[in-house]
CSV table of C-alpha atoms in Angstrom, one decimal:
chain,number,residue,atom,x,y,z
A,1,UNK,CA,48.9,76.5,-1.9
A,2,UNK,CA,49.2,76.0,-5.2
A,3,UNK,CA,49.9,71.5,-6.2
A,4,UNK,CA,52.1,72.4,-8.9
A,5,UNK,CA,55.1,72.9,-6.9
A,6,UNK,CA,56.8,70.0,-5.9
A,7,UNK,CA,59.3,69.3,-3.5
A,8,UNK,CA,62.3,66.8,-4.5
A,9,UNK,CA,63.0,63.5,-3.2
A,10,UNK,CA,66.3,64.3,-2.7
A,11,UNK,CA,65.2,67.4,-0.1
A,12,UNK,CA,63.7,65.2,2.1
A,13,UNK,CA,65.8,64.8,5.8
A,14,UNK,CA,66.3,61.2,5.4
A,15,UNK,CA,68.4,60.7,9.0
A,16,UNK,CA,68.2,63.3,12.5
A,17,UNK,CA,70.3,66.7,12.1
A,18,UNK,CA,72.5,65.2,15.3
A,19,UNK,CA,73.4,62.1,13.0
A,20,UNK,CA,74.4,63.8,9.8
A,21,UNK,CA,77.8,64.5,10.7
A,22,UNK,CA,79.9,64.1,13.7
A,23,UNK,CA,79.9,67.1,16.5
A,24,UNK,CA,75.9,68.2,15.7
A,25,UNK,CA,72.9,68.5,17.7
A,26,UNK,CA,69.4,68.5,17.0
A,27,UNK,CA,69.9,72.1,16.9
A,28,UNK,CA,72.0,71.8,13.9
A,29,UNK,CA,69.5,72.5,11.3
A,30,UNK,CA,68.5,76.0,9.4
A,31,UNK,CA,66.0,78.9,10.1
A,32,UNK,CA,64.0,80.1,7.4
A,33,UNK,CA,62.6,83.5,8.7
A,34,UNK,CA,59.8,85.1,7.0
A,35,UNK,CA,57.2,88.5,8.0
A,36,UNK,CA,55.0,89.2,5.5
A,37,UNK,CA,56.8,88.4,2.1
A,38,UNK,CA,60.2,89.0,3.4
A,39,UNK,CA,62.7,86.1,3.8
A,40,UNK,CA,65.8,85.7,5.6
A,41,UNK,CA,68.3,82.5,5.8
A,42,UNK,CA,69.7,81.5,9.8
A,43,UNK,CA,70.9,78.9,11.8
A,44,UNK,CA,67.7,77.5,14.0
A,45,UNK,CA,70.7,78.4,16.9
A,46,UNK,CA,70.2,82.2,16.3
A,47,UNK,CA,65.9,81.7,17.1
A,48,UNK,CA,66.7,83.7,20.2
A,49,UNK,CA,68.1,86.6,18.2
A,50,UNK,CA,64.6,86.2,16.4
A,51,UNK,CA,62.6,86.6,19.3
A,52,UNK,CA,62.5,89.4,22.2
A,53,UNK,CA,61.5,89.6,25.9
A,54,UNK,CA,58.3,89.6,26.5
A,55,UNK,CA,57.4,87.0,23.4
A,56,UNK,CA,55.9,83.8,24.6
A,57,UNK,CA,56.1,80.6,23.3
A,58,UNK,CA,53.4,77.6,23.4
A,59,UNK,CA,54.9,74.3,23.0
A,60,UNK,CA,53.6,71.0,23.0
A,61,UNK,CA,54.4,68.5,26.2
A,62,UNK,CA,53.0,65.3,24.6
A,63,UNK,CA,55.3,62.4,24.5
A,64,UNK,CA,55.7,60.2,21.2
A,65,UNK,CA,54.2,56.6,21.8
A,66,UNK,CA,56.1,53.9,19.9
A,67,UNK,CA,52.6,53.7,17.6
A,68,UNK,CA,53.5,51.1,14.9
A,69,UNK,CA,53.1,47.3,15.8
A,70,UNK,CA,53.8,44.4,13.5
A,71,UNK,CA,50.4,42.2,12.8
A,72,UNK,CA,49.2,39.5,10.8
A,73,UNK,CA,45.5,39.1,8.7
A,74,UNK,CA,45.6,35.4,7.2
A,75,UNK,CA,49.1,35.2,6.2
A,76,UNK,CA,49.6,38.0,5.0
A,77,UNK,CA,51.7,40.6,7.3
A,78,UNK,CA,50.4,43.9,7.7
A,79,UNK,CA,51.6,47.0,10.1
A,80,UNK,CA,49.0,48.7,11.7
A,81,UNK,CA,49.4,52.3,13.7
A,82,UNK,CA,47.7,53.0,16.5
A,83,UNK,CA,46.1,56.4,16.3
A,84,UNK,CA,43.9,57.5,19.1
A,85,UNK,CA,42.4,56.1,22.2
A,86,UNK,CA,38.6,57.0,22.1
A,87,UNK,CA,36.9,57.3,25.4
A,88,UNK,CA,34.9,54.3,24.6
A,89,UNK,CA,38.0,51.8,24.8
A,90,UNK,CA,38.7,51.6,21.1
A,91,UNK,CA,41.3,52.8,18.9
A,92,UNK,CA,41.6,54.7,15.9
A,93,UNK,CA,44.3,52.7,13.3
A,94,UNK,CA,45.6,52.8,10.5
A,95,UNK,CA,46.5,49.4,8.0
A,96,UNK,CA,49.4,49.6,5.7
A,97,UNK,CA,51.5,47.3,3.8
A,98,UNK,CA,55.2,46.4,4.3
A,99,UNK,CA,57.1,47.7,1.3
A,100,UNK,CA,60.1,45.3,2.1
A,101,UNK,CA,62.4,48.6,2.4
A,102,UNK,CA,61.5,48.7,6.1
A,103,UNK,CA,58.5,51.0,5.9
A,104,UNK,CA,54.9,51.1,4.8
A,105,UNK,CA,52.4,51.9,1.8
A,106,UNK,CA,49.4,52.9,1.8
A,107,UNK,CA,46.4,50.1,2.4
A,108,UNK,CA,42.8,50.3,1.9
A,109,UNK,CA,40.8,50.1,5.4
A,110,UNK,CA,38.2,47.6,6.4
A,111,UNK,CA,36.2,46.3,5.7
A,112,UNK,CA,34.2,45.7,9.3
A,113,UNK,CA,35.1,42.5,11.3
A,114,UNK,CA,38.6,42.1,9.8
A,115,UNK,CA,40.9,40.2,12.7
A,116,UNK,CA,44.8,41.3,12.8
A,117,UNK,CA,46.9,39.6,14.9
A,118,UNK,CA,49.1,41.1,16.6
A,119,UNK,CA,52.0,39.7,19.4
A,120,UNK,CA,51.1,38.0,22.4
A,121,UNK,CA,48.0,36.5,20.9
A,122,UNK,CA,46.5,39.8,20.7
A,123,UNK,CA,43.4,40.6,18.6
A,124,UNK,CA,42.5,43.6,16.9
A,125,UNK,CA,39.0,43.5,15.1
A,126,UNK,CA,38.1,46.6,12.8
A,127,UNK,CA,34.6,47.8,13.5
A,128,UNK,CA,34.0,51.0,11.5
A,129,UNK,CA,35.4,54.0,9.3
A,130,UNK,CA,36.6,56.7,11.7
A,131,UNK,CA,34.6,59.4,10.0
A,132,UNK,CA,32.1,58.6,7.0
A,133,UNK,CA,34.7,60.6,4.5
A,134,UNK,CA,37.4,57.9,4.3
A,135,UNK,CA,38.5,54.9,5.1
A,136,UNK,CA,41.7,55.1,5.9
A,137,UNK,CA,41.2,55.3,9.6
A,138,UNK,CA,38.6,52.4,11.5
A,139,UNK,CA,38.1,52.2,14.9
A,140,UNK,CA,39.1,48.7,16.1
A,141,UNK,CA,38.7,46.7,19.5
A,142,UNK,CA,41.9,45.3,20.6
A,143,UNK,CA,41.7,42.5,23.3
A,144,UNK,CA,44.1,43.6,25.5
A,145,UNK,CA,43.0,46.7,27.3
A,146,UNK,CA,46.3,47.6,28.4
A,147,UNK,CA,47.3,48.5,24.6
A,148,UNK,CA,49.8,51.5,25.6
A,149,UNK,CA,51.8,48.3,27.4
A,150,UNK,CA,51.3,46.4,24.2
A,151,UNK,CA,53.2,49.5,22.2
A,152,UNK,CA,55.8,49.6,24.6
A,153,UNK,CA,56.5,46.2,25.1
A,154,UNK,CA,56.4,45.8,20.9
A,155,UNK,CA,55.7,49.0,19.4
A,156,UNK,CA,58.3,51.3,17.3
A,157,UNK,CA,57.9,54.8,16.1
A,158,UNK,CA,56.4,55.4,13.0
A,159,UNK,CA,58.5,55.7,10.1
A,160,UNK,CA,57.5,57.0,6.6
A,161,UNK,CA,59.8,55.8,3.3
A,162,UNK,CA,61.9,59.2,2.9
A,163,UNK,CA,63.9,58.2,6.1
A,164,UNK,CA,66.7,55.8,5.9
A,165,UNK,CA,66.1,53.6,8.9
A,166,UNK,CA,64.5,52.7,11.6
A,167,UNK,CA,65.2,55.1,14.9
A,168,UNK,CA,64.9,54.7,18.4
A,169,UNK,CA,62.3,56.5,20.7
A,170,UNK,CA,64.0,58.6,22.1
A,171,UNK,CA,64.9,60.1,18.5
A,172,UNK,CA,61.3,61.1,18.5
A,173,UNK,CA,60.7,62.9,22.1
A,174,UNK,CA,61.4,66.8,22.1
A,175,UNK,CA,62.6,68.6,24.9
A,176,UNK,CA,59.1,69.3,26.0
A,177,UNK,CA,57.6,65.9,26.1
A,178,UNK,CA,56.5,64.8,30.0
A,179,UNK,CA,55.2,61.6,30.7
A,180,UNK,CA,50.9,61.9,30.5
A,181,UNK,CA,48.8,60.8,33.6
A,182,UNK,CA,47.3,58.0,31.4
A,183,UNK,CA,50.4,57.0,29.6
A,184,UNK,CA,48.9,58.7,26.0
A,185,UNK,CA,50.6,60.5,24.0
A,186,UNK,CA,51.0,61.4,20.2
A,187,UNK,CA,51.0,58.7,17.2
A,188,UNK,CA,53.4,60.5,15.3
A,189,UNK,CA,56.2,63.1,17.1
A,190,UNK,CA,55.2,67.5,17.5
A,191,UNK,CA,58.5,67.7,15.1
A,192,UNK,CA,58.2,71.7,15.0
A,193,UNK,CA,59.6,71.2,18.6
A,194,UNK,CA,62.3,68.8,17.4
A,195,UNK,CA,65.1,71.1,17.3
A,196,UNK,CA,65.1,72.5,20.7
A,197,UNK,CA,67.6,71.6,23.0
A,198,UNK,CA,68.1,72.4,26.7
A,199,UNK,CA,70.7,74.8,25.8
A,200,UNK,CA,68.7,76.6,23.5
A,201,UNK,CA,65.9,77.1,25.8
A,202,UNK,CA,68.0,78.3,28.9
A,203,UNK,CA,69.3,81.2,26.4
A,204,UNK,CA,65.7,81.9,25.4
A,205,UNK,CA,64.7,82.3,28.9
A,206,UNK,CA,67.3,84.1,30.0
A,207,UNK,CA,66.6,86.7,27.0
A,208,UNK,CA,63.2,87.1,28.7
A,209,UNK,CA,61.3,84.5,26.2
A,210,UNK,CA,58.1,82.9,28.2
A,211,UNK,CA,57.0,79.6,27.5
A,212,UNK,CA,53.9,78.4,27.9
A,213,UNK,CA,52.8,74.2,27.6
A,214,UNK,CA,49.8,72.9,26.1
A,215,UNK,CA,49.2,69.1,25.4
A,216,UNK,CA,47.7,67.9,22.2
A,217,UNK,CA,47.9,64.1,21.5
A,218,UNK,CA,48.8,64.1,17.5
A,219,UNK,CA,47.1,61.4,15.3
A,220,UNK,CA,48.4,59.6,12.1
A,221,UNK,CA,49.0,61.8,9.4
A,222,UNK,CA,47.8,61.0,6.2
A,223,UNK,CA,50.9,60.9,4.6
A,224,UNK,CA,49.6,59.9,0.6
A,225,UNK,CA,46.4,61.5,0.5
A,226,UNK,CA,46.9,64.5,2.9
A,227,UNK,CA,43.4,64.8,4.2
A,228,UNK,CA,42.2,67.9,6.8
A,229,UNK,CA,42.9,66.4,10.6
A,230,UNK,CA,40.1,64.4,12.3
A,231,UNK,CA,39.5,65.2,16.3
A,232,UNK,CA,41.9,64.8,18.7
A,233,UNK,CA,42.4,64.6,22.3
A,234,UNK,CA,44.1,68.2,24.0
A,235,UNK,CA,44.2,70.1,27.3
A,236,UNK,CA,45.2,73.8,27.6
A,237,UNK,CA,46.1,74.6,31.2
A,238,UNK,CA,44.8,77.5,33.3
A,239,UNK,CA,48.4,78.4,34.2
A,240,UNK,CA,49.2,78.4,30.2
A,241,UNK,CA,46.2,80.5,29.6
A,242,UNK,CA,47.2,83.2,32.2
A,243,UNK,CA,50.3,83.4,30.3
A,244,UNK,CA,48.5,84.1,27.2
A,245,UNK,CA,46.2,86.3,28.1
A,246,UNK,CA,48.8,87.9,30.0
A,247,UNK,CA,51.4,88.0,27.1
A,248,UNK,CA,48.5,89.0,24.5
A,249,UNK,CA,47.4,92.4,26.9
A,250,UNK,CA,51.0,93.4,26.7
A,251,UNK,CA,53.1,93.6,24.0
A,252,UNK,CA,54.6,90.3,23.5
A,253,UNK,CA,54.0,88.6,20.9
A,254,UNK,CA,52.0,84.6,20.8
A,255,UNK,CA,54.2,82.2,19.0
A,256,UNK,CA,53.2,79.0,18.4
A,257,UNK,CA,55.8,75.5,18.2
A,258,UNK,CA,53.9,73.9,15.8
A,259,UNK,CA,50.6,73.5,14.2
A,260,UNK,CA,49.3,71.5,16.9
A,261,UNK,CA,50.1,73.9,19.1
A,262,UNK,CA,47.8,76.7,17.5
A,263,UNK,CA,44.8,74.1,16.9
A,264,UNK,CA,44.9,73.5,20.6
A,265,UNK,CA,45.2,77.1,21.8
A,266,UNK,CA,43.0,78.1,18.9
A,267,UNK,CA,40.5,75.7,20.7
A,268,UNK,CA,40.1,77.1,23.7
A,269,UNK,CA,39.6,80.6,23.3
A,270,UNK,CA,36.2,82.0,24.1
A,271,UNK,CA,33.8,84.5,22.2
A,272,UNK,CA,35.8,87.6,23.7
A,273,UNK,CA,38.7,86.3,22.6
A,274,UNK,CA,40.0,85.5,25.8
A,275,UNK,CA,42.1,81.9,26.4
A,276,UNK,CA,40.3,79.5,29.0
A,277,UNK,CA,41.5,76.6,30.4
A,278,UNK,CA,40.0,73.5,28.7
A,279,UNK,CA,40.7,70.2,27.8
A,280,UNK,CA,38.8,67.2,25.2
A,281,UNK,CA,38.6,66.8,22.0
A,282,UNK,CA,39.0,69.6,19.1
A,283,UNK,CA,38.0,69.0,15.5
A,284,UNK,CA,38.8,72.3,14.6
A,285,UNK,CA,40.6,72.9,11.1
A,286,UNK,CA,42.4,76.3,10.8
A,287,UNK,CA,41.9,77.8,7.7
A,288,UNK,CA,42.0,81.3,5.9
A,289,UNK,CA,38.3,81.4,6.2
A,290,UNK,CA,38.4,80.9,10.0
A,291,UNK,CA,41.5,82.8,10.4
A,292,UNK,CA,43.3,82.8,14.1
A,293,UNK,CA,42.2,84.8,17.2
A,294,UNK,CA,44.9,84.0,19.5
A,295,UNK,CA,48.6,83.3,17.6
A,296,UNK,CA,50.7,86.4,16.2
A,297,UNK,CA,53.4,83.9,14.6
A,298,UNK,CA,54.6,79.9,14.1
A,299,UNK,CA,57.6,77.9,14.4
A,300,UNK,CA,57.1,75.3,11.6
A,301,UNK,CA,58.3,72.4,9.9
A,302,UNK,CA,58.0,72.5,6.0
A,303,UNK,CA,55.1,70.9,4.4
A,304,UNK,CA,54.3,69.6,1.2
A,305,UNK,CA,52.9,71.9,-0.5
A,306,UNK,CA,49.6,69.7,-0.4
A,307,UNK,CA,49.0,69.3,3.1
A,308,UNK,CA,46.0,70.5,5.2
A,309,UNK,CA,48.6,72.1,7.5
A,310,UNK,CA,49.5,74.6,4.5
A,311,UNK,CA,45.8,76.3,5.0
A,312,UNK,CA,46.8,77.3,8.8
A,313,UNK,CA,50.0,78.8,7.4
A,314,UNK,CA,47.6,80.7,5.3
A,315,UNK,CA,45.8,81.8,8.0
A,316,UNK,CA,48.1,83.4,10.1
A,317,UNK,CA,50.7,84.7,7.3
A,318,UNK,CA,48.5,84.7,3.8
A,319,UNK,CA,49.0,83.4,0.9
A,320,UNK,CA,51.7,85.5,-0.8
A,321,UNK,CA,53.8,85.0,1.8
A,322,UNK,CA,53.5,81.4,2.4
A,323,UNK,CA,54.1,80.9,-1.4
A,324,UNK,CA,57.4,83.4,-0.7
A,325,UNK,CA,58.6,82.0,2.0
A,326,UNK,CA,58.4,78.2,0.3
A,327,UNK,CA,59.8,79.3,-3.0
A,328,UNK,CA,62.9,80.8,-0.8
A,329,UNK,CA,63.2,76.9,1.0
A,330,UNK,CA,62.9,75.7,-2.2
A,331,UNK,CA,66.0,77.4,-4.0
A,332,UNK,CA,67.9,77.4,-1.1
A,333,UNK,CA,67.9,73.6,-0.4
A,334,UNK,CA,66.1,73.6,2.7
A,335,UNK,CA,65.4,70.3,4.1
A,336,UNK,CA,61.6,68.6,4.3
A,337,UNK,CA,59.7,66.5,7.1
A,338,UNK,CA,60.1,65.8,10.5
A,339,UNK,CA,64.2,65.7,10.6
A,340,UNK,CA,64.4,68.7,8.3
A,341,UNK,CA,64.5,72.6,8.4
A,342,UNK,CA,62.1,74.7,10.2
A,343,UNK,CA,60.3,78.0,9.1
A,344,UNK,CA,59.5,81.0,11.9
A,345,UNK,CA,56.6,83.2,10.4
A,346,UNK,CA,56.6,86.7,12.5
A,347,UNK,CA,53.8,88.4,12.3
A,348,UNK,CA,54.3,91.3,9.8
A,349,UNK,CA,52.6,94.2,11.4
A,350,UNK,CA,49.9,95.4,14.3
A,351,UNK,CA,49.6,96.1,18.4
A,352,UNK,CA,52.5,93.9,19.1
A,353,UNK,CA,55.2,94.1,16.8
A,354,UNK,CA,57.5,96.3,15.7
A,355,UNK,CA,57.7,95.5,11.6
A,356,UNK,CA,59.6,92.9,10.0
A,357,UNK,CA,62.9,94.8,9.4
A,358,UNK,CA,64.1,94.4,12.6
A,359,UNK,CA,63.3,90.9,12.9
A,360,UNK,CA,63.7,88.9,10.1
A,361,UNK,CA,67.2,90.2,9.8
C-alpha cells in the first residue's frame, strides 16, 4: 500500500473501547465492512448480521504474557520485551529506551555480550541478532530458567506511546485466550479478537456461526520500522482442521480473526490444499505473490498503511480494495491500533459466497 497516506495522531485509540465512556463494552467499537471495493459503516455488535450459518471462524487461543520487564545496563535504565522462547532455552528481546512519558523508543540492539539487569538479580546477556537482516531482535540467555515466572512476578504488558497509560492484563486477554500447557503465550495481544465478548459469540453461535481455535504465539512487532514477521511458534489442531476442511467442502465461508490467524492456518495446509493438523514454527510471510489457499475473508484491525500486515490484506482482498476500504476509515474517523476499529473483508465473489450486496449491507 501506497506510504503516502498517513494516518493522524489524533486517530489513534489511545484508551480500551470499555473505558471511553461509561455503560461500554469492548464491543463498543465500529465495523468497517468491505467486499471487493464496496464499503459499508456498522457497529462491530451487528458482525453476526455480517456473517451466516454455516461460516466458520478461526480465532486465536493464545494468552498475552505480561512481556515488558524493567532492566538496567551500567546505569542507565533500559526496558527490554521478551519476544519468543526458542527451543534452545533462549529468548528473542527486544531493547528500547524509556521516553519518560511511560513508554518506549526505539534502541539499537547489541552488540553481543551486553549484561541487563533485570529484578531479582537476574541476568540477561545478548548473544546474537535474531536473523542477519536487523538488529533489532538478539537472542539473549537469561539466568533464571523459569523466565515466564520472572514476567509474571514483574512483567507488564507492552505498551506503545499512542496509548495513554499503562493497562492491566487482563485489558490485553480476548475472549479466546486459554491458559498454554507451557505457560507461553504472545508478546503482544491477537487484538483482531479484542472486541469479542461472550455475548457476542453466544449470538454468533446461535446464528449457526462455527468457530474453530488455532494457537499462534505473536512476537514483538516492530512498531518504527515495520519489518515482515520473523518465525514464530503455532499449532493448528486436528479437531480445527476437520472443521475447515469441513466448512471449505460446503459452502461456508473461512474467516479468519486476525492476521495471525491466517499465517497459522495458511501454514498448515498441504499440497492439495487440504488443512492438516500441525504444530512448530512458521516463517511464512503472506503476500500478493503467495496469495492464500485456505481463507475466504478477515476480521482485522487497521494498520498503518506501512506495515507488513498490509501485504496479507492484499492477498486475500487486492489492492484496490484495501486502498478503498482504508480511504473509507480514513474519512470516516475510524480509530487505529490495538484499542481501535476493526475492518471485516468478505470475500467478493466464487463457490462460497453469494456477492457482496447482500453482505456488506
Amino acid at each position: 500500500m501506497t506510504t503516502t497516506v498517513r494516518v493522524p495522531e489524533e486517530r489513534s485509540a489511545r484508551v480500551p473501547a470499555e473505558q471511553r465512556r461509561p455503560g461500554r463494552d469492548r464491543d463498543s467499537v465500529r465495523l468497517l465492512v468491505s467486499c471487493g471495493t464496496e464499503v459499508s459503516h456498522h457497529a462491530f455488535v451487528e458482525l453476526p448480521r455480517r456473517l451466516r450459518a454455516g461460516d466458520l471462524l478461526i480465532v486465536n487461543t493464545s494468552p498475552t504474557l505480561a512481556a515488558a520487564v524493567d532492566g538496567w545496563i551500567g546505569h542507565a535504565r533500559v526496558v527490554v520485551h521478551f519476544s519468543t522462547r526458542g527451543d534452545d532455552g533462549r529468548w528473542a528481546v527486544e531493547l528500547r529506551d524509556p521516553d519518560g512519558r511511560g513508554t518506549t523508543r526505539a534502541r539499537a540492539g547489541g552488540p553481543a555480550g551486553t549484561e541487563v539487569r533485570l529484578a531479582g538479580d537476574v541476568r540477561l546477556v545478548l548473544e546474537e541478532p535474531l536473523t542477519p537482516y536487523g538488529s533489532r531482535l538478539w537472542w539473549g540467555r537469561v539466568s533464571e530458567p523459569d523466565v515466564l515466572g520472572l514476567l509474571r512476578r514483574h512483567g507488564r504488558p507492552i505498551r506503545y506511546s499512542y496509548t495513554q497509560r499503562d493497562q492491566p492484563l487482563s485489558v490485553y486477554q480476548t475472549v479466546f485466550a486459554l491458559p498454554s500447557a507451557d505457560g507461553g503465550g504472545s508478546a503482544e495481544m491477537p487484538s483482531a479478537a479484542r472486541p469479542f465478548t461472550a455475548r457476542l459469540v453466544a449470538e454468533l453461535v446461535s446464528r449457526g456461526v462455527q468457530f474453530a481455535p488455532i494457537t499462534l504465539h505473536t512476537g514483538v512487532a516492530s512498531a518504527e520500522a515495520h519489518e515482515p514477521p520473523y518465525p514464530e511458534r503455532y499449532e493448528v489442531p486436528e479437531a480445527s482442521a476437520r472443521l475447515i476442511n469441513a466448512a471449505r467442502a460446503g459452502e461456508g465461508r473461512i474467516l479468519a480473526v486476525g492476521t495471525t490467524a491466517v499465517r497459522a492456518v495458511e501454514s498448515a495446509v498441504d499440497a492439495g490444499g487440504v488443512v492438516r493438523a500441525r504444530k512448530g514454527w512458521t516463517d511464512l510471510v503472506v503476500t500478493p505473490e503467495r496469495g492464500v489457499r485456505v481463507v475466504d475473508g478477515l476480521l482485522t484491525g487497521l494498520h498503518e498503511p506501512e506495515a507488513s500486515h498490509l501485504l496479507m490484506l492484499e492477498a486475500i482482498a487486492g489492492r484496490a480494495a484495501i486502498e478503498r476500504s482504508y480511504g473509507e476509515a480514513l474519512s470516516g474517523l475510524y480509530l487505529w491500533h490495538e484499542f481501535g476499529d476493526v475492518h471485516l473483508i468478505l470475500p467478493e465473489e466464487g463457490p462460497h459466497t453469494e456477492g457482496c450486496s447482500s453482505n456488506c449491507r
